[in-house]
């Protein structure tokens, strides 16, 4: 009984962290939630953002921003692709301000400076962890 009492809380906490979805389970963000940076541009680079699967914030969208402009509202297990001008871009995540539920309350702002080169693709991943909450990180896809 002591062992169960000691292990159960750890298992419950571990269940809150997100994990990478298998490629066959990742869905494109629907067009109505892709809000900017969708047009092909001469001399542009491409930014791809995947959101992990997981329970934390699972019923909520997260807003993806490029240069502090909302570019998409992404759900769990979804991917969005953006065409961005070359140069240093600020890629970040924040709360979805279009949501009027508890999901839009609180604070969330994580940003990365990304030096974009024309013709290159940059991959990022939105993770959720029980200790640090949501974060956006460079993605190193499985080989």
JSON list of C-alpha atoms in Angstrom, two decimals:
[
{"chain": "A", "resi": 1, "resn": "UNK", "atom": "CA", "xyz": [0.00, 0.00, 0.00]},
{"chain": "A", "resi": 2, "resn": "UNK", "atom": "CA", "xyz": [2.86, 2.38, 0.77]},
{"chain": "A", "resi": 3, "resn": "UNK", "atom": "CA", "xyz": [4.36, 1.73, -2.64]},
{"chain": "A", "resi": 4, "resn": "UNK", "atom": "CA", "xyz": [1.09, 2.59, -4.37]},
{"chain": "A", "resi": 5, "resn": "UNK", "atom": "CA", "xyz": [0.79, 5.76, -2.29]},
{"chain": "A", "resi": 6, "resn": "UNK", "atom": "CA", "xyz": [4.29, 6.80, -3.30]},
{"chain": "A", "resi": 7, "resn": "UNK", "atom": "CA", "xyz": [4.12, 5.91, -6.99]},
{"chain": "A", "resi": 8, "resn": "UNK", "atom": "CA", "xyz": [0.58, 7.05, -7.87]},
{"chain": "A", "resi": 9, "resn": "UNK", "atom": "CA", "xyz": [1.24, 10.82, -7.52]},
{"chain": "A", "resi": 10, "resn": "UNK", "atom": "CA", "xyz": [4.33, 10.49, -9.72]},
{"chain": "A", "resi": 11, "resn": "UNK", "atom": "CA", "xyz": [2.36, 8.70, -12.40]},
{"chain": "A", "resi": 12, "resn": "UNK", "atom": "CA", "xyz": [-0.36, 11.35, -12.32]},
{"chain": "A", "resi": 13, "resn": "UNK", "atom": "CA", "xyz": [2.18, 14.15, -12.67]},
{"chain": "A", "resi": 14, "resn": "UNK", "atom": "CA", "xyz": [3.94, 12.39, -15.54]},
{"chain": "A", "resi": 15, "resn": "UNK", "atom": "CA", "xyz": [0.62, 12.16, -17.35]},
{"chain": "A", "resi": 16, "resn": "UNK", "atom": "CA", "xyz": [0.52, 15.97, -17.66]},
{"chain": "A", "resi": 17, "resn": "UNK", "atom": "CA", "xyz": [3.64, 16.25, -19.81]},
{"chain": "A", "resi": 18, "resn": "UNK", "atom": "CA", "xyz": [3.20, 16.23, -23.56]},
{"chain": "A", "resi": 19, "resn": "UNK", "atom": "CA", "xyz": [4.75, 13.87, -26.10]},
{"chain": "A", "resi": 20, "resn": "UNK", "atom": "CA", "xyz": [5.52, 13.97, -29.80]},
{"chain": "A", "resi": 21, "resn": "UNK", "atom": "CA", "xyz": [2.75, 12.64, -32.03]},
{"chain": "A", "resi": 22, "resn": "UNK", "atom": "CA", "xyz": [3.58, 9.98, -34.58]},
{"chain": "A", "resi": 23, "resn": "UNK", "atom": "CA", "xyz": [3.57, 11.56, -38.07]},
{"chain": "A", "resi": 24, "resn": "UNK", "atom": "CA", "xyz": [0.49, 9.58, -39.14]},
{"chain": "A", "resi": 25, "resn": "UNK", "atom": "CA", "xyz": [-1.50, 11.13, -36.25]},
{"chain": "A", "resi": 26, "resn": "UNK", "atom": "CA", "xyz": [-0.55, 14.77, -36.91]},
{"chain": "A", "resi": 27, "resn": "UNK", "atom": "CA", "xyz": [-3.24, 16.87, -38.63]},
{"chain": "A", "resi": 28, "resn": "UNK", "atom": "CA", "xyz": [-2.91, 20.13, -40.50]},
{"chain": "A", "resi": 29, "resn": "UNK", "atom": "CA", "xyz": [-4.40, 23.16, -38.76]},
{"chain": "A", "resi": 30, "resn": "UNK", "atom": "CA", "xyz": [-7.69, 23.85, -40.61]},
{"chain": "A", "resi": 31, "resn": "UNK", "atom": "CA", "xyz": [-7.65, 26.82, -42.99]},
{"chain": "A", "resi": 32, "resn": "UNK", "atom": "CA", "xyz": [-10.05, 28.85, -40.83]},
{"chain": "A", "resi": 33, "resn": "UNK", "atom": "CA", "xyz": [-7.44, 28.86, -38.01]},
{"chain": "A", "resi": 34, "resn": "UNK", "atom": "CA", "xyz": [-4.50, 29.79, -40.28]},
{"chain": "A", "resi": 35, "resn": "UNK", "atom": "CA", "xyz": [-4.54, 33.57, -40.02]},
{"chain": "A", "resi": 36, "resn": "UNK", "atom": "CA", "xyz": [-1.33, 34.91, -41.63]},
{"chain": "A", "resi": 37, "resn": "UNK", "atom": "CA", "xyz": [1.87, 34.07, -43.53]},
{"chain": "A", "resi": 38, "resn": "UNK", "atom": "CA", "xyz": [0.22, 31.57, -45.87]},
{"chain": "A", "resi": 39, "resn": "UNK", "atom": "CA", "xyz": [1.10, 33.12, -49.25]},
{"chain": "A", "resi": 40, "resn": "UNK", "atom": "CA", "xyz": [4.20, 31.90, -51.09]},
{"chain": "A", "resi": 41, "resn": "UNK", "atom": "CA", "xyz": [6.79, 34.69, -51.20]},
{"chain": "A", "resi": 42, "resn": "UNK", "atom": "CA", "xyz": [9.87, 35.24, -53.31]},
{"chain": "A", "resi": 43, "resn": "UNK", "atom": "CA", "xyz": [12.97, 34.86, -51.12]},
{"chain": "A", "resi": 44, "resn": "UNK", "atom": "CA", "xyz": [11.00, 33.47, -48.16]},
{"chain": "A", "resi": 45, "resn": "UNK", "atom": "CA", "xyz": [11.82, 30.80, -45.64]},
{"chain": "A", "resi": 46, "resn": "UNK", "atom": "CA", "xyz": [9.41, 28.35, -44.11]},
{"chain": "A", "resi": 47, "resn": "UNK", "atom": "CA", "xyz": [8.54, 27.87, -40.44]},
{"chain": "A", "resi": 48, "resn": "UNK", "atom": "CA", "xyz": [6.78, 24.65, -39.39]},
{"chain": "A", "resi": 49, "resn": "UNK", "atom": "CA", "xyz": [5.24, 24.37, -35.90]},
{"chain": "A", "resi": 50, "resn": "UNK", "atom": "CA", "xyz": [3.98, 21.08, -34.41]},
{"chain": "A", "resi": 51, "resn": "UNK", "atom": "CA", "xyz": [2.01, 20.89, -31.18]},
{"chain": "A", "resi": 52, "resn": "UNK", "atom": "CA", "xyz": [2.57, 17.82, -29.02]},
{"chain": "A", "resi": 53, "resn": "UNK", "atom": "CA", "xyz": [-0.14, 15.53, -27.72]},
{"chain": "A", "resi": 54, "resn": "UNK", "atom": "CA", "xyz": [-0.94, 15.69, -24.03]},
{"chain": "A", "resi": 55, "resn": "UNK", "atom": "CA", "xyz": [-3.57, 16.42, -21.42]},
{"chain": "A", "resi": 56, "resn": "UNK", "atom": "CA", "xyz": [-2.37, 19.84, -20.23]},
{"chain": "A", "resi": 57, "resn": "UNK", "atom": "CA", "xyz": [-4.31, 22.46, -22.17]},
{"chain": "A", "resi": 58, "resn": "UNK", "atom": "CA", "xyz": [-5.70, 19.67, -24.34]},
{"chain": "A", "resi": 59, "resn": "UNK", "atom": "CA", "xyz": [-9.04, 21.38, -24.90]},
{"chain": "A", "resi": 60, "resn": "UNK", "atom": "CA", "xyz": [-7.46, 24.75, -25.68]},
{"chain": "A", "resi": 61, "resn": "UNK", "atom": "CA", "xyz": [-5.91, 26.35, -28.73]},
{"chain": "A", "resi": 62, "resn": "UNK", "atom": "CA", "xyz": [-2.57, 28.13, -28.45]},
{"chain": "A", "resi": 63, "resn": "UNK", "atom": "CA", "xyz": [-1.91, 31.17, -30.63]},
{"chain": "A", "resi": 64, "resn": "UNK", "atom": "CA", "xyz": [1.25, 31.04, -32.75]},
{"chain": "A", "resi": 65, "resn": "UNK", "atom": "CA", "xyz": [2.73, 34.45, -33.48]},
{"chain": "A", "resi": 66, "resn": "UNK", "atom": "CA", "xyz": [5.24, 35.50, -36.11]},
{"chain": "A", "resi": 67, "resn": "UNK", "atom": "CA", "xyz": [6.73, 38.94, -35.52]},
{"chain": "A", "resi": 68, "resn": "UNK", "atom": "CA", "xyz": [4.11, 39.37, -32.76]},
{"chain": "A", "resi": 69, "resn": "UNK", "atom": "CA", "xyz": [1.23, 38.94, -35.22]},
{"chain": "A", "resi": 70, "resn": "UNK", "atom": "CA", "xyz": [-1.14, 36.01, -34.61]},
{"chain": "A", "resi": 71, "resn": "UNK", "atom": "CA", "xyz": [-0.49, 33.60, -37.46]},
{"chain": "A", "resi": 72, "resn": "UNK", "atom": "CA", "xyz": [-2.56, 30.58, -36.34]},
{"chain": "A", "resi": 73, "resn": "UNK", "atom": "CA", "xyz": [-4.59, 28.97, -33.58]},
{"chain": "A", "resi": 74, "resn": "UNK", "atom": "CA", "xyz": [-3.19, 25.48, -33.09]},
{"chain": "A", "resi": 75, "resn": "UNK", "atom": "CA", "xyz": [-4.73, 22.51, -31.28]},
{"chain": "A", "resi": 76, "resn": "UNK", "atom": "CA", "xyz": [-3.20, 19.37, -29.82]},
{"chain": "A", "resi": 77, "resn": "UNK", "atom": "CA", "xyz": [-1.58, 17.10, -32.41]},
{"chain": "A", "resi": 78, "resn": "UNK", "atom": "CA", "xyz": [-1.70, 19.69, -35.20]},
{"chain": "A", "resi": 79, "resn": "UNK", "atom": "CA", "xyz": [0.92, 21.26, -37.47]},
{"chain": "A", "resi": 80, "resn": "UNK", "atom": "CA", "xyz": [1.02, 24.66, -39.18]},
{"chain": "A", "resi": 81, "resn": "UNK", "atom": "CA", "xyz": [3.36, 25.96, -41.88]},
{"chain": "A", "resi": 82, "resn": "UNK", "atom": "CA", "xyz": [4.19, 29.62, -42.50]},
{"chain": "A", "resi": 83, "resn": "UNK", "atom": "CA", "xyz": [5.94, 31.42, -45.35]},
{"chain": "A", "resi": 84, "resn": "UNK", "atom": "CA", "xyz": [8.04, 34.22, -43.83]},
{"chain": "A", "resi": 85, "resn": "UNK", "atom": "CA", "xyz": [10.41, 36.83, -45.24]},
{"chain": "A", "resi": 86, "resn": "UNK", "atom": "CA", "xyz": [14.14, 36.21, -44.81]},
{"chain": "A", "resi": 87, "resn": "UNK", "atom": "CA", "xyz": [15.73, 37.93, -41.83]},
{"chain": "A", "resi": 88, "resn": "UNK", "atom": "CA", "xyz": [15.35, 37.58, -38.09]},
{"chain": "A", "resi": 89, "resn": "UNK", "atom": "CA", "xyz": [11.76, 36.62, -37.20]},
{"chain": "A", "resi": 90, "resn": "UNK", "atom": "CA", "xyz": [10.25, 36.44, -33.72]},
{"chain": "A", "resi": 91, "resn": "UNK", "atom": "CA", "xyz": [8.29, 33.18, -33.40]},
{"chain": "A", "resi": 92, "resn": "UNK", "atom": "CA", "xyz": [6.24, 32.72, -30.27]},
{"chain": "A", "resi": 93, "resn": "UNK", "atom": "CA", "xyz": [3.20, 31.29, -28.54]},
{"chain": "A", "resi": 94, "resn": "UNK", "atom": "CA", "xyz": [0.59, 33.05, -26.47]},
{"chain": "A", "resi": 95, "resn": "UNK", "atom": "CA", "xyz": [-2.95, 32.52, -25.20]},
{"chain": "A", "resi": 96, "resn": "UNK", "atom": "CA", "xyz": [-5.70, 32.36, -27.81]},
{"chain": "A", "resi": 97, "resn": "UNK", "atom": "CA", "xyz": [-7.47, 35.68, -27.36]},
{"chain": "A", "resi": 98, "resn": "UNK", "atom": "CA", "xyz": [-10.37, 34.53, -29.59]},
{"chain": "A", "resi": 99, "resn": "UNK", "atom": "CA", "xyz": [-11.33, 31.98, -26.93]},
{"chain": "A", "resi": 100, "resn": "UNK", "atom": "CA", "xyz": [-13.82, 33.20, -24.31]},
{"chain": "A", "resi": 101, "resn": "UNK", "atom": "CA", "xyz": [-13.42, 30.23, -21.94]},
{"chain": "A", "resi": 102, "resn": "UNK", "atom": "CA", "xyz": [-10.94, 29.64, -19.12]},
{"chain": "A", "resi": 103, "resn": "UNK", "atom": "CA", "xyz": [-8.37, 28.77, -21.80]},
{"chain": "A", "resi": 104, "resn": "UNK", "atom": "CA", "xyz": [-7.89, 32.47, -22.57]},
{"chain": "A", "resi": 105, "resn": "UNK", "atom": "CA", "xyz": [-7.24, 33.41, -18.96]},
{"chain": "A", "resi": 106, "resn": "UNK", "atom": "CA", "xyz": [-3.83, 33.51, -17.37]},
{"chain": "A", "resi": 107, "resn": "UNK", "atom": "CA", "xyz": [-0.51, 34.38, -18.93]},
{"chain": "A", "resi": 108, "resn": "UNK", "atom": "CA", "xyz": [1.55, 32.80, -21.66]},
{"chain": "A", "resi": 109, "resn": "UNK", "atom": "CA", "xyz": [4.27, 34.33, -23.78]},
{"chain": "A", "resi": 110, "resn": "UNK", "atom": "CA", "xyz": [7.25, 32.39, -25.08]},
{"chain": "A", "resi": 111, "resn": "UNK", "atom": "CA", "xyz": [9.31, 33.73, -27.96]},
{"chain": "A", "resi": 112, "resn": "UNK", "atom": "CA", "xyz": [12.35, 32.76, -30.01]},
{"chain": "A", "resi": 113, "resn": "UNK", "atom": "CA", "xyz": [14.42, 34.86, -32.41]},
{"chain": "A", "resi": 114, "resn": "UNK", "atom": "CA", "xyz": [14.84, 32.84, -35.62]},
{"chain": "A", "resi": 115, "resn": "UNK", "atom": "CA", "xyz": [17.37, 33.90, -38.27]},
{"chain": "A", "resi": 116, "resn": "UNK", "atom": "CA", "xyz": [15.48, 32.87, -41.44]},
{"chain": "A", "resi": 117, "resn": "UNK", "atom": "CA", "xyz": [17.34, 32.25, -44.70]},
{"chain": "A", "resi": 118, "resn": "UNK", "atom": "CA", "xyz": [15.51, 32.18, -48.03]},
{"chain": "A", "resi": 119, "resn": "UNK", "atom": "CA", "xyz": [14.62, 28.64, -49.12]},
{"chain": "A", "resi": 120, "resn": "UNK", "atom": "CA", "xyz": [15.29, 27.07, -45.70]},
{"chain": "A", "resi": 121, "resn": "UNK", "atom": "CA", "xyz": [12.78, 25.33, -43.41]},
{"chain": "A", "resi": 122, "resn": "UNK", "atom": "CA", "xyz": [12.80, 25.75, -39.62]},
{"chain": "A", "resi": 123, "resn": "UNK", "atom": "CA", "xyz": [10.88, 23.32, -37.42]},
{"chain": "A", "resi": 124, "resn": "UNK", "atom": "CA", "xyz": [9.52, 24.04, -33.94]},
{"chain": "A", "resi": 125, "resn": "UNK", "atom": "CA", "xyz": [7.53, 22.12, -31.39]},
{"chain": "A", "resi": 126, "resn": "UNK", "atom": "CA", "xyz": [5.02, 23.32, -28.78]},
{"chain": "A", "resi": 127, "resn": "UNK", "atom": "CA", "xyz": [5.39, 21.26, -25.61]},
{"chain": "A", "resi": 128, "resn": "UNK", "atom": "CA", "xyz": [3.53, 21.33, -22.31]},
{"chain": "A", "resi": 129, "resn": "UNK", "atom": "CA", "xyz": [5.18, 20.25, -19.09]},
{"chain": "A", "resi": 130, "resn": "UNK", "atom": "CA", "xyz": [3.86, 20.04, -15.58]},
{"chain": "A", "resi": 131, "resn": "UNK", "atom": "CA", "xyz": [6.76, 22.12, -14.23]},
{"chain": "A", "resi": 132, "resn": "UNK", "atom": "CA", "xyz": [7.14, 24.87, -16.84]},
{"chain": "A", "resi": 133, "resn": "UNK", "atom": "CA", "xyz": [3.81, 24.95, -18.65]},
{"chain": "A", "resi": 134, "resn": "UNK", "atom": "CA", "xyz": [3.82, 25.61, -22.40]},
{"chain": "A", "resi": 135, "resn": "UNK", "atom": "CA", "xyz": [7.01, 26.25, -24.35]},
{"chain": "A", "resi": 136, "resn": "UNK", "atom": "CA", "xyz": [8.14, 26.47, -27.97]},
{"chain": "A", "resi": 137, "resn": "UNK", "atom": "CA", "xyz": [11.43, 24.82, -28.89]},
{"chain": "A", "resi": 138, "resn": "UNK", "atom": "CA", "xyz": [13.43, 23.96, -31.99]},
{"chain": "A", "resi": 139, "resn": "UNK", "atom": "CA", "xyz": [12.28, 20.56, -33.22]},
{"chain": "A", "resi": 140, "resn": "UNK", "atom": "CA", "xyz": [14.64, 17.76, -33.98]},
{"chain": "A", "resi": 141, "resn": "UNK", "atom": "CA", "xyz": [12.40, 15.27, -35.80]},
{"chain": "A", "resi": 142, "resn": "UNK", "atom": "CA", "xyz": [12.97, 11.56, -35.35]},
{"chain": "A", "resi": 143, "resn": "UNK", "atom": "CA", "xyz": [15.33, 10.13, -38.03]}
]
